[in-house]
CSV table of C-alpha atoms and ligand atoms in Angstrom, one decimal:
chain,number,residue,atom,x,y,z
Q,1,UNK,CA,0.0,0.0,0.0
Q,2,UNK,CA,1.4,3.5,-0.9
Q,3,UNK,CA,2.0,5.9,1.9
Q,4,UNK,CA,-0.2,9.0,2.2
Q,5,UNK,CA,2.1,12.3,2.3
Q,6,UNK,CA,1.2,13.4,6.0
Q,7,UNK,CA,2.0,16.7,6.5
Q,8,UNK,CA,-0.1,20.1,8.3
Q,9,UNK,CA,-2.2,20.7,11.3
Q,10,UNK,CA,-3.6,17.8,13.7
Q,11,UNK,CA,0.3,16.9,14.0
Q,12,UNK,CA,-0.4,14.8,11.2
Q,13,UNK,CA,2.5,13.2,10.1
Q,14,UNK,CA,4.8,14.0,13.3
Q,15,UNK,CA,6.3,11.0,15.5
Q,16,UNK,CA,5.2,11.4,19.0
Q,17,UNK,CA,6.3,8.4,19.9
Q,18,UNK,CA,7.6,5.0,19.6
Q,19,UNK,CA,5.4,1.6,19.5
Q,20,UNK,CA,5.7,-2.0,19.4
Q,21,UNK,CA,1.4,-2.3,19.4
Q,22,UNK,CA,0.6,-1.6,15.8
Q,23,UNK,CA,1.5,-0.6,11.9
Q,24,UNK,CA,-1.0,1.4,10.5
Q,25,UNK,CA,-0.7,2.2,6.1
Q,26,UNK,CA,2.6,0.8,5.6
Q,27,UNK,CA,4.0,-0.7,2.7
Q,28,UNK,CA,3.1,-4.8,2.8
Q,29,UNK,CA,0.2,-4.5,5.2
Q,30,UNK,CA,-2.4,-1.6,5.8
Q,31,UNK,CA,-2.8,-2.9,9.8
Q,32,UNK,CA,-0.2,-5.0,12.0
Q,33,UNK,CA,-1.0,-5.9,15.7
Q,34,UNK,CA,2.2,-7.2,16.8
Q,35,UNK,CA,3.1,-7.9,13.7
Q,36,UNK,CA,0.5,-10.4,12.9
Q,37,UNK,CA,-1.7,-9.2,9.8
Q,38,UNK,CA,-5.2,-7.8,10.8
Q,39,UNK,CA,-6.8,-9.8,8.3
Q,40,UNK,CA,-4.8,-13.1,9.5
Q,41,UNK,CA,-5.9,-12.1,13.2
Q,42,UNK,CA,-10.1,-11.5,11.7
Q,43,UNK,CA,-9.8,-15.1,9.8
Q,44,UNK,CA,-8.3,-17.0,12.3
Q,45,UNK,CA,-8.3,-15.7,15.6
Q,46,UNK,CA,-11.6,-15.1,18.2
Q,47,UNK,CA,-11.4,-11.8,20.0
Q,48,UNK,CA,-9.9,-13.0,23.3
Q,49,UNK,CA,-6.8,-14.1,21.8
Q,50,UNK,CA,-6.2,-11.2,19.9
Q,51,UNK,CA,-7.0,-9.4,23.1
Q,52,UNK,CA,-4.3,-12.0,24.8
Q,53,UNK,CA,-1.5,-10.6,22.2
Q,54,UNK,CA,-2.1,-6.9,22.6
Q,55,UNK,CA,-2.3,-7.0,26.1
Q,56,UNK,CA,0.0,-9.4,27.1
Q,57,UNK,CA,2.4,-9.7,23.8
Q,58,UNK,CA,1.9,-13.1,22.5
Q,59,UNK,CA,-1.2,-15.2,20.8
Q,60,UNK,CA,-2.3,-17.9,23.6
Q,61,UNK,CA,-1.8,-21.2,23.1
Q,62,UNK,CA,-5.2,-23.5,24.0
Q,63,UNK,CA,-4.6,-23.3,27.8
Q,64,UNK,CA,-3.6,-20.1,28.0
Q,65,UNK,CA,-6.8,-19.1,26.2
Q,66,UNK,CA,-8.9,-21.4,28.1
Q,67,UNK,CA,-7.6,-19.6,31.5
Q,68,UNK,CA,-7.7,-15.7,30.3
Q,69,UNK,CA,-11.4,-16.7,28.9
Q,70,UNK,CA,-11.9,-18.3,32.7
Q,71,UNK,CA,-10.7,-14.8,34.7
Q,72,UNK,CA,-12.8,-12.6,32.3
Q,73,UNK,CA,-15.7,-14.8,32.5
Q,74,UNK,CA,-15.5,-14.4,36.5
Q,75,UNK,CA,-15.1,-10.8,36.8
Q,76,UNK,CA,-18.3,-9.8,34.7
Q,77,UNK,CA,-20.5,-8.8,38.1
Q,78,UNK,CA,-21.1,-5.3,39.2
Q,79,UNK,CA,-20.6,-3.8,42.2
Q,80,UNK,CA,-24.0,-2.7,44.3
Q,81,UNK,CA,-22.9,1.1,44.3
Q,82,UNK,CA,-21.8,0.7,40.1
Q,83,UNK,CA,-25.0,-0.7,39.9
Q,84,UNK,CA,-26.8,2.1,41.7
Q,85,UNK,CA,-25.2,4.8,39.9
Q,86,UNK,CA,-26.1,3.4,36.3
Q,87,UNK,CA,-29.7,3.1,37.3
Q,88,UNK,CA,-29.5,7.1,37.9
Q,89,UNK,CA,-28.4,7.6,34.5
Q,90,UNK,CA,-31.4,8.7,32.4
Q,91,UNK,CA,-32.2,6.7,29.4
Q,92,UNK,CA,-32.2,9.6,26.9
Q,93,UNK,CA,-28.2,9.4,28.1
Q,94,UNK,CA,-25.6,9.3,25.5
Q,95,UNK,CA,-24.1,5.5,26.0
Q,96,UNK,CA,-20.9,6.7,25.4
Q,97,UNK,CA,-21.4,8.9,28.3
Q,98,UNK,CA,-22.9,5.9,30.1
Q,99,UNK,CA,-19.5,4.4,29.5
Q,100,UNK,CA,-17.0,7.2,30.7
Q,101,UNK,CA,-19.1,7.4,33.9
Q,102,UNK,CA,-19.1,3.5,34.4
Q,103,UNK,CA,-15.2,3.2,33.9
Q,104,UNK,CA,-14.8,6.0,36.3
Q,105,UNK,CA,-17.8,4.9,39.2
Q,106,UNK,CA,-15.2,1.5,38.5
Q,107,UNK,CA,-12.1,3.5,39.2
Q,108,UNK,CA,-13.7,5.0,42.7
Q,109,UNK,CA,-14.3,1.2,43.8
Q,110,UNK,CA,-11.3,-0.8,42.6
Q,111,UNK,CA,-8.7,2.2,41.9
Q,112,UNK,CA,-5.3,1.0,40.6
Q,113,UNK,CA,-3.5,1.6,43.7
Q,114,UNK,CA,-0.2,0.7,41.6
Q,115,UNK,CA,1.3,0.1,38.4
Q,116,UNK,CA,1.7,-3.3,39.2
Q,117,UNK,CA,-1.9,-3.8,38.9
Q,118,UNK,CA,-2.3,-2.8,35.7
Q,119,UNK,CA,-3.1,-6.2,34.0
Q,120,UNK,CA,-5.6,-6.9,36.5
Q,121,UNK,CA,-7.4,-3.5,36.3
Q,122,UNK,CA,-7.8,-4.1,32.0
Q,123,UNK,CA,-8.9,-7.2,32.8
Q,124,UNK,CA,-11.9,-6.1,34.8
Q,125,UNK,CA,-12.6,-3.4,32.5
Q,126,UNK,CA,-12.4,-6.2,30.1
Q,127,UNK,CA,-15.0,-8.3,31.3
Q,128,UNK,CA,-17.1,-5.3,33.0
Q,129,UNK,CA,-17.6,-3.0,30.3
Q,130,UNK,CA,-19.9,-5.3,28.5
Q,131,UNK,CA,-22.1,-5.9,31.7
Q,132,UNK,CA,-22.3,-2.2,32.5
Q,133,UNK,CA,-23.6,-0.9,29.3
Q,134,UNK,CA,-26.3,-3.6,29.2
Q,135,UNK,CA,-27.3,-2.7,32.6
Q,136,UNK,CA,-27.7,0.9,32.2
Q,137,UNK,CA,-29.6,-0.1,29.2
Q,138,UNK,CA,-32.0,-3.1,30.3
Q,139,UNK,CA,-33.0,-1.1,33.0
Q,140,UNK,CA,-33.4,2.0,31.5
Q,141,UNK,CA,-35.1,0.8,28.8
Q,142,UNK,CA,-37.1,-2.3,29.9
Q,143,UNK,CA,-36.9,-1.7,33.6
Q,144,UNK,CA,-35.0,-4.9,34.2
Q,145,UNK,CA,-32.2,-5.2,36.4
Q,146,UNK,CA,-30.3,-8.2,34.4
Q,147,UNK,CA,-28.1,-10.8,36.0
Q,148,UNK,CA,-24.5,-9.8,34.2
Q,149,UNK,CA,-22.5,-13.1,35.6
Q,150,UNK,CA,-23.4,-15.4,32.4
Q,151,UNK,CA,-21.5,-18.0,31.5
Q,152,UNK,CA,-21.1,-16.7,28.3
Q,153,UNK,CA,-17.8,-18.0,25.5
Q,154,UNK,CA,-17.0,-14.9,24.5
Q,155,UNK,CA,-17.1,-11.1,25.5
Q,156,UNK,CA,-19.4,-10.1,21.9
Q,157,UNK,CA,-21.5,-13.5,23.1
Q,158,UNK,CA,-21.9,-12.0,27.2
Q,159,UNK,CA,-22.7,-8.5,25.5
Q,160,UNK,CA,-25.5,-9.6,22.6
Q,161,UNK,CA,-26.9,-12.0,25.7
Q,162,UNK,CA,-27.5,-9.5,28.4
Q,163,UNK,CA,-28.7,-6.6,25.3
Q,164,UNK,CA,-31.5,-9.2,24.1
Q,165,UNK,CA,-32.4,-11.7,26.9
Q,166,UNK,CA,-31.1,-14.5,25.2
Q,167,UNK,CA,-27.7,-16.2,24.0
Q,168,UNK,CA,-27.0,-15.2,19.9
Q,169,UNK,CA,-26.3,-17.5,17.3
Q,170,UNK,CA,-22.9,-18.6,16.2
Q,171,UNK,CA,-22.8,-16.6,13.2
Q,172,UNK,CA,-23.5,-13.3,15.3
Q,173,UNK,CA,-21.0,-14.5,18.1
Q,174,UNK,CA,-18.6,-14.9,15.3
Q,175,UNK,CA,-19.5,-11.7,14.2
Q,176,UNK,CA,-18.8,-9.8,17.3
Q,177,UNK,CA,-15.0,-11.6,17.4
Q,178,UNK,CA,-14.3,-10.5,14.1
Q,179,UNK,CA,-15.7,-6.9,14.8
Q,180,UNK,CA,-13.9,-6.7,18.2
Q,181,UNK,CA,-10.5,-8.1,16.7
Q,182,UNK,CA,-10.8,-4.8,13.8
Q,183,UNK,CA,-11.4,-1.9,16.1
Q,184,UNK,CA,-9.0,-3.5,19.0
Q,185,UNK,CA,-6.0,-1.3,17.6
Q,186,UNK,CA,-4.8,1.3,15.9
Q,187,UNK,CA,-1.4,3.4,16.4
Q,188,UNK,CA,-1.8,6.4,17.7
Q,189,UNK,CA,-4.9,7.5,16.8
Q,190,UNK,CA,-6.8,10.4,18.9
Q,191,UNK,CA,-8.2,8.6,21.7
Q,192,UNK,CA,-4.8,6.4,22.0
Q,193,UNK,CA,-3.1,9.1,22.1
Q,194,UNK,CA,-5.5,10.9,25.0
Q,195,UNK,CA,-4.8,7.8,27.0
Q,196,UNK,CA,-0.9,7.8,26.1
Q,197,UNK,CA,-0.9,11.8,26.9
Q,198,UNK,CA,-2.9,11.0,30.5
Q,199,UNK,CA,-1.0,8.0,31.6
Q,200,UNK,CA,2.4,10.0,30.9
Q,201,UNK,CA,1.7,12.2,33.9
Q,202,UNK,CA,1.9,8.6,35.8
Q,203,UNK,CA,-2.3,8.8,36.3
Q,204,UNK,CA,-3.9,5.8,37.0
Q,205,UNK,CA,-5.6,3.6,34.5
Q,206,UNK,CA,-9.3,4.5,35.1
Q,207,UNK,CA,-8.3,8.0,34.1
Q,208,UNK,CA,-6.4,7.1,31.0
Q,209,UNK,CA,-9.3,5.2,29.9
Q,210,UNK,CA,-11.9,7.2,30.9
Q,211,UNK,CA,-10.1,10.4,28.8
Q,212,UNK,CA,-10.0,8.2,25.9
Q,213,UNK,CA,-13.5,7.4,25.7
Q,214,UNK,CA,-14.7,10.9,25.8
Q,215,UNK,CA,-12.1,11.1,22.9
Q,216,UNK,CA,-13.9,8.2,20.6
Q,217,UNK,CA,-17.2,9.4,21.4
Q,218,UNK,CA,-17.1,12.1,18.6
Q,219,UNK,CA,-18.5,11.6,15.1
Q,220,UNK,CA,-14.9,12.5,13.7
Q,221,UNK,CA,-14.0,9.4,15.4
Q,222,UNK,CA,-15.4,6.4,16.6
Q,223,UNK,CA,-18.9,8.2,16.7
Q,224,UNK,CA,-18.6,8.2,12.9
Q,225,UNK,CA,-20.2,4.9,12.8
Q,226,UNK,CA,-23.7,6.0,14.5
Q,227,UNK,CA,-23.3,9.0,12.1
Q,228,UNK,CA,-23.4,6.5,9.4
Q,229,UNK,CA,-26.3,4.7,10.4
Q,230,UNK,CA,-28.3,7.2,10.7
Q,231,UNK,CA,-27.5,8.6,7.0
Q,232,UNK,CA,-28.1,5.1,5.2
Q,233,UNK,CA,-31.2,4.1,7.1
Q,234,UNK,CA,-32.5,7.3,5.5
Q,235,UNK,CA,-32.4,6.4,2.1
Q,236,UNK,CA,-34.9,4.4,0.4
Q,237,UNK,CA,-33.1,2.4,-2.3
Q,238,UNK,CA,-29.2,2.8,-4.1
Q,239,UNK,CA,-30.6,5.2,-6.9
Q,240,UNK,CA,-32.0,7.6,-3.5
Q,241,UNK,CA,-29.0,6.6,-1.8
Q,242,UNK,CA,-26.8,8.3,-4.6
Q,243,UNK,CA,-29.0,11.1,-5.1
Q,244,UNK,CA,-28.1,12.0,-1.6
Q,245,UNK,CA,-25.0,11.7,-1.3
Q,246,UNK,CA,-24.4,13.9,-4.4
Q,247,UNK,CA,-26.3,16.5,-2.5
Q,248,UNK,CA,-24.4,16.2,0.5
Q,249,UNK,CA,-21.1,16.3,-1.2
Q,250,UNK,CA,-22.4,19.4,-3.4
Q,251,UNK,CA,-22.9,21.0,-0.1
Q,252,UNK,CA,-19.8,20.6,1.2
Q,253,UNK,CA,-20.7,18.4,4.0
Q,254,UNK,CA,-18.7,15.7,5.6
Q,255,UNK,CA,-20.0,11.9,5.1
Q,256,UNK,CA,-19.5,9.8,8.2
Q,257,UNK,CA,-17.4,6.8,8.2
Q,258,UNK,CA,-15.4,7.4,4.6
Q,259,UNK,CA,-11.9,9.1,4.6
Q,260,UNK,CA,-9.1,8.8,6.8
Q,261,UNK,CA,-6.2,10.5,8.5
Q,262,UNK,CA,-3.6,8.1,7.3
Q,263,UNK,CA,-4.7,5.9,4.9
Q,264,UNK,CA,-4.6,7.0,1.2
Q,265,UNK,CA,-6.9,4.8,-0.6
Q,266,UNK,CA,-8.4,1.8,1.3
Q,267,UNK,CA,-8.7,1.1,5.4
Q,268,UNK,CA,-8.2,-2.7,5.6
Q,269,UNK,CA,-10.7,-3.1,7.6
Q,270,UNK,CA,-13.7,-2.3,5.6
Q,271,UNK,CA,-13.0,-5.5,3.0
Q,272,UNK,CA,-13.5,-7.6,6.2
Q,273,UNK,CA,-16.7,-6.1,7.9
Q,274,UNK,CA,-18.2,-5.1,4.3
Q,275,UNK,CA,-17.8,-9.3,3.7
Q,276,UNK,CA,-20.3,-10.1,7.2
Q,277,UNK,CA,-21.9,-7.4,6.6
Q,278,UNK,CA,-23.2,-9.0,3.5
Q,279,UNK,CA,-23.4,-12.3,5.0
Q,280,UNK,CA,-25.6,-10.6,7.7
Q,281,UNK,CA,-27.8,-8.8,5.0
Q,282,UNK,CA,-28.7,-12.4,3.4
Q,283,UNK,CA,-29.9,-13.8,6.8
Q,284,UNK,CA,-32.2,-10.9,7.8
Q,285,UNK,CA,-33.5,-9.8,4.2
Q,286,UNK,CA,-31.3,-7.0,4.4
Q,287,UNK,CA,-30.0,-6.7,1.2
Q,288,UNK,CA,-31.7,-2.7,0.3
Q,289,UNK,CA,-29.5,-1.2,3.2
Q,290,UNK,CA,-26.3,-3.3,2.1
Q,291,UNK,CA,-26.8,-2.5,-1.5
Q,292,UNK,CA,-27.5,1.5,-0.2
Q,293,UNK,CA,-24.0,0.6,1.3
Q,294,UNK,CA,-22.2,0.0,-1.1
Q,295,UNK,CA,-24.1,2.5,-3.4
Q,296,UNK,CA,-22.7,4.8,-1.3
Q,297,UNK,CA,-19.1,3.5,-1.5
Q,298,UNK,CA,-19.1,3.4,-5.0
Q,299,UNK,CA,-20.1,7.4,-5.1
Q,300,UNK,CA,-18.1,8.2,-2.6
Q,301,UNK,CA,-15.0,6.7,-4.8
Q,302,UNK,CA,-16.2,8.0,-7.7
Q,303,UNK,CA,-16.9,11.4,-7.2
Q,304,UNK,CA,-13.8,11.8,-4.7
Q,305,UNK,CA,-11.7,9.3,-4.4
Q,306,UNK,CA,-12.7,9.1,-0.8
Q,307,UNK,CA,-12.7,5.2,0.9
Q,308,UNK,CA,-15.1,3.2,3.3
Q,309,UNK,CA,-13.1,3.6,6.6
Q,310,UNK,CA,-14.0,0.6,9.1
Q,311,UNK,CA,-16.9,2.6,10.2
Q,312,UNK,CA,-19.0,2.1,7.5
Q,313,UNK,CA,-19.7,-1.0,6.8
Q,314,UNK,CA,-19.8,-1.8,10.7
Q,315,UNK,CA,-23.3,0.5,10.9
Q,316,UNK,CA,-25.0,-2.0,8.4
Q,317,UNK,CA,-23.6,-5.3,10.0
Q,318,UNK,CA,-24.5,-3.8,13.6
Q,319,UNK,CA,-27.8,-3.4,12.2
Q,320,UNK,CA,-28.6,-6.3,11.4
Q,321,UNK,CA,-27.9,-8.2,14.1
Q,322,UNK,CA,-30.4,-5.9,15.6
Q,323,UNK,CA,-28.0,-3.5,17.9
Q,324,UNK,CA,-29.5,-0.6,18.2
Q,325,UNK,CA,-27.8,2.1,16.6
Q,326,UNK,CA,-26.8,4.4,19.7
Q,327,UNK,CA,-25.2,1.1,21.3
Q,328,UNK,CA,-22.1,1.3,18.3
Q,329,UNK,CA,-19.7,3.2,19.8
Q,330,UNK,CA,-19.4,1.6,23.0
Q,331,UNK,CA,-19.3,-2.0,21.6
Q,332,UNK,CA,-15.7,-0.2,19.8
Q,333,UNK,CA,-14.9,0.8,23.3
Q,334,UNK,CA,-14.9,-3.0,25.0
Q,335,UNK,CA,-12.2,-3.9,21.8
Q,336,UNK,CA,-10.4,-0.4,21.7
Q,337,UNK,CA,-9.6,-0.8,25.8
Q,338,UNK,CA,-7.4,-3.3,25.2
Q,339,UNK,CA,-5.3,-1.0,22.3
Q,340,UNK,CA,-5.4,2.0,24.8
Q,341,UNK,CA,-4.4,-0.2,27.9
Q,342,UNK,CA,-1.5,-1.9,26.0
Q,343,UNK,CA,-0.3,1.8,25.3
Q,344,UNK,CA,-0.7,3.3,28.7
Q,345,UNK,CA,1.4,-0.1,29.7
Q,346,UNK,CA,3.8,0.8,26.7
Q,347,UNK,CA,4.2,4.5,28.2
Q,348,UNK,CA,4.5,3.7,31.8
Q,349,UNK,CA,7.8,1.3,30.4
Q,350,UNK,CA,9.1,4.3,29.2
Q,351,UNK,CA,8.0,7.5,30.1
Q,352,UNK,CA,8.8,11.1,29.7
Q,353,UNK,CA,5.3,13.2,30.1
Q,354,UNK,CA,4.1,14.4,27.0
Q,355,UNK,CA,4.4,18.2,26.7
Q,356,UNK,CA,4.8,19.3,23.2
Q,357,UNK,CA,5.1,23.5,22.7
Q,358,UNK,CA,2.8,25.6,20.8
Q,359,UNK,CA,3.5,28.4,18.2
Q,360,UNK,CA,1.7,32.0,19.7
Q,361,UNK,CA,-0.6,33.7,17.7
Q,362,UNK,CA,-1.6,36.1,20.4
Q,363,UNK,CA,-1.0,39.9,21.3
Q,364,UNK,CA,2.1,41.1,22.0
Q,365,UNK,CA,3.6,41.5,25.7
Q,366,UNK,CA,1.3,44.3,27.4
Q,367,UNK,CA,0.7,46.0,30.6
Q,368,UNK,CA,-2.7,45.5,33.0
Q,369,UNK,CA,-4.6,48.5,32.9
Q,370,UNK,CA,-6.0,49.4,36.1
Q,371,UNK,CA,-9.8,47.9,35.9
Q,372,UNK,CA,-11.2,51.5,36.4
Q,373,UNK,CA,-9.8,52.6,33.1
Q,374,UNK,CA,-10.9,49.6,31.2
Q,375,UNK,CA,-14.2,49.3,28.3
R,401,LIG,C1,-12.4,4.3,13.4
R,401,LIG,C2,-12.2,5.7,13.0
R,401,LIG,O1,-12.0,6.6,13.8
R,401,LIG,S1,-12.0,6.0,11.3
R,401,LIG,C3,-12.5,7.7,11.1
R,401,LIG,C4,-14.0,7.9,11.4
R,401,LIG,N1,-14.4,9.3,11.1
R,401,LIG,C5,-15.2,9.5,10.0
R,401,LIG,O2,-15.6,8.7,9.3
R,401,LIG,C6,-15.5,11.0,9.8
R,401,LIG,C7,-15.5,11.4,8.4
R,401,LIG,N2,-14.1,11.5,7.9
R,401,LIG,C8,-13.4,12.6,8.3
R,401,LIG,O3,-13.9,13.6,8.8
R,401,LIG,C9,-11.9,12.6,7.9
R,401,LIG,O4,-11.7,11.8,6.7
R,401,LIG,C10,-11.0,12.2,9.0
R,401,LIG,C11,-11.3,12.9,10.3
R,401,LIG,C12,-11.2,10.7,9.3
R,401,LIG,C13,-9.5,12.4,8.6
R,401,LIG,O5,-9.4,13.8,8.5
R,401,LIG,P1,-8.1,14.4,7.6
R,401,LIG,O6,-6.9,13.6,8.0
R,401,LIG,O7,-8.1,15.8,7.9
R,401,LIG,O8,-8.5,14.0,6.1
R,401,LIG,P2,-7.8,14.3,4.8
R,401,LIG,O9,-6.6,15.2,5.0
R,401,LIG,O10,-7.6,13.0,4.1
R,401,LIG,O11,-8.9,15.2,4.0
R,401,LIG,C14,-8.6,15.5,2.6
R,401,LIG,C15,-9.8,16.3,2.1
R,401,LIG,O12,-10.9,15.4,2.0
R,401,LIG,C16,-12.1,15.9,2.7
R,401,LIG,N3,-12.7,14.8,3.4
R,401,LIG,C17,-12.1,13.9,4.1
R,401,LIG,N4,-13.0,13.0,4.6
R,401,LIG,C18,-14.2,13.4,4.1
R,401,LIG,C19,-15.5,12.9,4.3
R,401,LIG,N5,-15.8,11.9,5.0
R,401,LIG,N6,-16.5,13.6,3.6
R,401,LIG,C20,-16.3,14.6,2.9
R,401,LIG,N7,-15.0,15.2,2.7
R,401,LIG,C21,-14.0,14.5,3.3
R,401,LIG,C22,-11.5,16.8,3.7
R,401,LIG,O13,-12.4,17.8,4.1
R,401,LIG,C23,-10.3,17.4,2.9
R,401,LIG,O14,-10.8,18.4,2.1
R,401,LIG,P3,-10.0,19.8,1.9
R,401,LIG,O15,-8.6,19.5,1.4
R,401,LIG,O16,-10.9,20.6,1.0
R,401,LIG,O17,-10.0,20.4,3.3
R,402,LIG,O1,-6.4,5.9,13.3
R,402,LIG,C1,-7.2,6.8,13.3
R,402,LIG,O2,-7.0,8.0,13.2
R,402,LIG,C2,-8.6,6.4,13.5
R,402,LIG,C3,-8.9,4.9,13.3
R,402,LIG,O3,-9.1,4.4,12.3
R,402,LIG,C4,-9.0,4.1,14.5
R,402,LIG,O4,-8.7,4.6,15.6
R,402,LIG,O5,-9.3,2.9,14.4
C-alpha cells in the first residue's frame, strides 16, 4: 500500500512516539498488531486471543486461552454502588457517556493503587464493560435489572446475551469476534493518544481510559459509525441513496465513516466487515440497506476518491444483528480498551510526560490596565 504524504495541522505526520502495538498504512500491510496481519488475526483468531496478544504480547496457546477466557468470565458482576449509579443515568443518556461514567464509578471502587496492577485492572474493564452498558440499558429501557454473571464463551457473546435476553447464534457470536478483533488497535490514533498523553503524567488507568472514551465518542471518530447509520437508514433504495450523497457532497458536508487521516486509498478493515456485513444482509432480508452501502461507497470513490473507513460498513452489519444504533460506539470501546491499555502499559515502560510546545498567535507582551480605566 502506498503511503499517504502526511503533512499540516492535527500533528499529522509527526512522530510522537515509539510503539511495538501496531503498523497502521505501511507498505506490505495496511494494519499489524504485533506484527501479525489484521486480516490473518479477523480469519483465524476469536477476540480473546487477539486481546491476549495486545495486552499481554503473544497469541495464547489453548490453555492459556482457556484460563484468560476463565478470569474474564469471572469478573463480569457489578458492584451494588456501580449498579446504583447506572440506574441514575437517564435513558435519553448518551451510552458513550454511560460508559465514561461506568469506567470512572469502576475507578472510585477498585482504583489501581499501583502500576503493578495494571493487568488486572484491564482485565476487569475487560469483562465489566460489557455488563455495565447492558445494565444501564436493560433497566433503562425495559426496567430490568439483568443478571450480568453469564457464563457466556465470548465477550461479543456475554454482550448480545445481556442486550436481548437471550444467548445469539454462532454466526453473530462470530461476528462480534471479528468486529472486536478490527477496532481493538490502531497506532496512535486520537483517543490512544489521549490515553498515552494521561498515563504519561503517571495517572492511574481508570483516568487514562476514561479520557480516551470521551475522545472516541465524537463523530470525527469512533462516533462516525452512528453517524453513518443514521444517513443510510435514510435512504430508500441505491438510486436515493446516490442522489443524496451527491447532494451532500455538493454541499460541502462531511460523510461519516469514509476518509481517513492516514490511509490514502483503502482502510483494511472495511473489505472484512463489508464481507459479514453482506453475510448478515442475506440472513435478515437485508439486502436494500447493504446494497445502499455500497451504493454509497461506489459514489463516494467516484466522485472523490474518498474510501469506506472501518466505520462504515460496521453500521449495516450492527444493524442487522439488531444492535440498536446508539449502542455502536461503546461496543468499539470494549475492543479499543485493550489497544489503549497496552499503550498506557507501553508509556508507563518508558515514560517522559508528554508536553509538546505551541506556536503563539496572540497579542504582544502588554501592561494591566487598572480595571477603572478599562471598556
Ligand atoms: C475508526 C475511525 O475513527 S475512522 C475515522 C472515522 N471518522 C469519520 O468517518 C468521519 C469522516 N471523515 C473525516 O472527517 C476525515 O476523513 C478524518 C477525520 C477521518 C480524517 O481527516 P483528515 O486527515 O483531515 O482528512 P484528509 O486530510 O484526508 O482530507 C482531505 C480532504 O478530503 C475531505 N474529506 C475527508 N473526509 C471526508 C468525508 N468523510 N466527507 C467529505 N469530505 C471529506 C477533507 O475535508 C479534505 O478536504 P479539503 O482538502 O478541501 O479540506
Ligand atoms: O487511526 C485513526 O485515526 C482512526 C482509526 O481508524 C482508529 O482509531 O481505528
Amino acid at each position: 500500500m502506498a503511503e499517504k504524504q502526511l503533512s499540516g495541522a492535527g500533528l499529522r505526520g509527526q512522530v510522537a512516539g515509539k510503539t511495538a502495538l501496531s503498523t497502521v498504512g505501511k507498505s506490505g500491510s495496511g494494519l499489524t498488531y504485533r506484527g501479525y496481519d489484521v486480516k490473518d488475526l479477523a480469519e483465524n483468531c476469536q477476540f480473546e486471543e487477539v486481546a491476549h496478544l495486545i495486552l499481554k504480547g503473544e497469541l495464547p496457546d489453548q490453555a492459556q486461552l482457556d484460563a484468560y477466557k476463565k478470569k474474564l468470565k469471572g469478573l463480569r458482576g457489578l458492584p451494588q454502588p456501580l449498579k446504583e449509579v447506572l440506574e441514575r443515568i437517564p435513558k435519553d443518556a448518551h451510552p458513550m457517556d454511560v460508559m465514561r461514567t461506568g469506567c470512572s464509578m469502576l475507578g472510585n471502587l477498585e482504583t489501581e493503587e499501583s502500576f503493578d496492577q495494571q493487568e488486572d485492572a484491564t482485565d476487569r474493564l475487560l469483562a465489566a464493560f460489557p455488563s455495565i452498558i447492558c445494565y444501564w440499558y436493560r433497566y433503562s429501557h425495559d426496567g430490568v435489572r439483568v443478571e450480568t454473571e453469564t457464563d457466556d464463551d465470548s465477550i461479543g457473546g456475554h454482550f448480545l446475551h445481556l442486550l436481548r435476553g437471550e444467548k445469539p447464534n454462532a454466526l453473530h457470536e462470530n461476528v462480534m469476534h471479528v468486529s472486536l478483533i478490527l477496532y481493538a488497535e490502531h497506532e496512535f490514533n486520537a483517543s490512544t493518544f489521549t490515553a498515552r498523553v494521561c498515563a504519561s503524567t503517571l495517572s492511574d488507568l481508570h483516568s487514562c481510559i476514561t479520557g480516551a472514551i470521551g475522545t472516541l465518542r465524537g463523530p470525527l471518530h469512533g462516533g462516525a459509525n452512528e453517524a453513518a447509520m443514521e444517513m443510510i437508514e435514510n435512504f430508500k433504495d441505491p438510486d436515493d441513496a446516490e442522489k443524496g450523497m451527491l447532494g451532500m457532497l455538493e454541499r460541502k458536508e462531511k460523510i461519516m465513516g469514509f476518509g481517513h487521516a492516514i490511509y490514502r486509498e483503502s482502510d483494511p478493515r472495511n473489505a472484512i466487515i463489508k464481507h459479514w456485513s453482506e453475510k448478515l444482509s442475506r440472513d435478515v432480508n437485508g439486502e436494500n440497506l447493504y446494497n445502499i452501502s455500497v451504493r454509497c461507497e461506489e459514489v463516494m470513490w467516484r466522485e472523490k476518491k474518498l474510501f469506506c473507513n472501518a466505520d462504515f460498513f460496521h453500521a449495516s452489519a450492527y444493524h442487522f444483528m439488531d444492535i440498536p444504533t446508539k449502542l455502536f460506539t461503546p461496543i468499539f470501546v470494549m475492543s479499543r480498551l485493550t489497544g489503549w491499555a497496552a499503550h498506557v502499559f507501553e508509556q508507563r515502560s518508558d515514560n517522559r510526560i508528554i508536553r509538546p510546545s505551541a506556536e503563539y498567535t496572540g497579542p504582544e507582551l502588554r501592561k494591566v490596565t487598572p480595571i477603572a480605566e478599562r471598556g
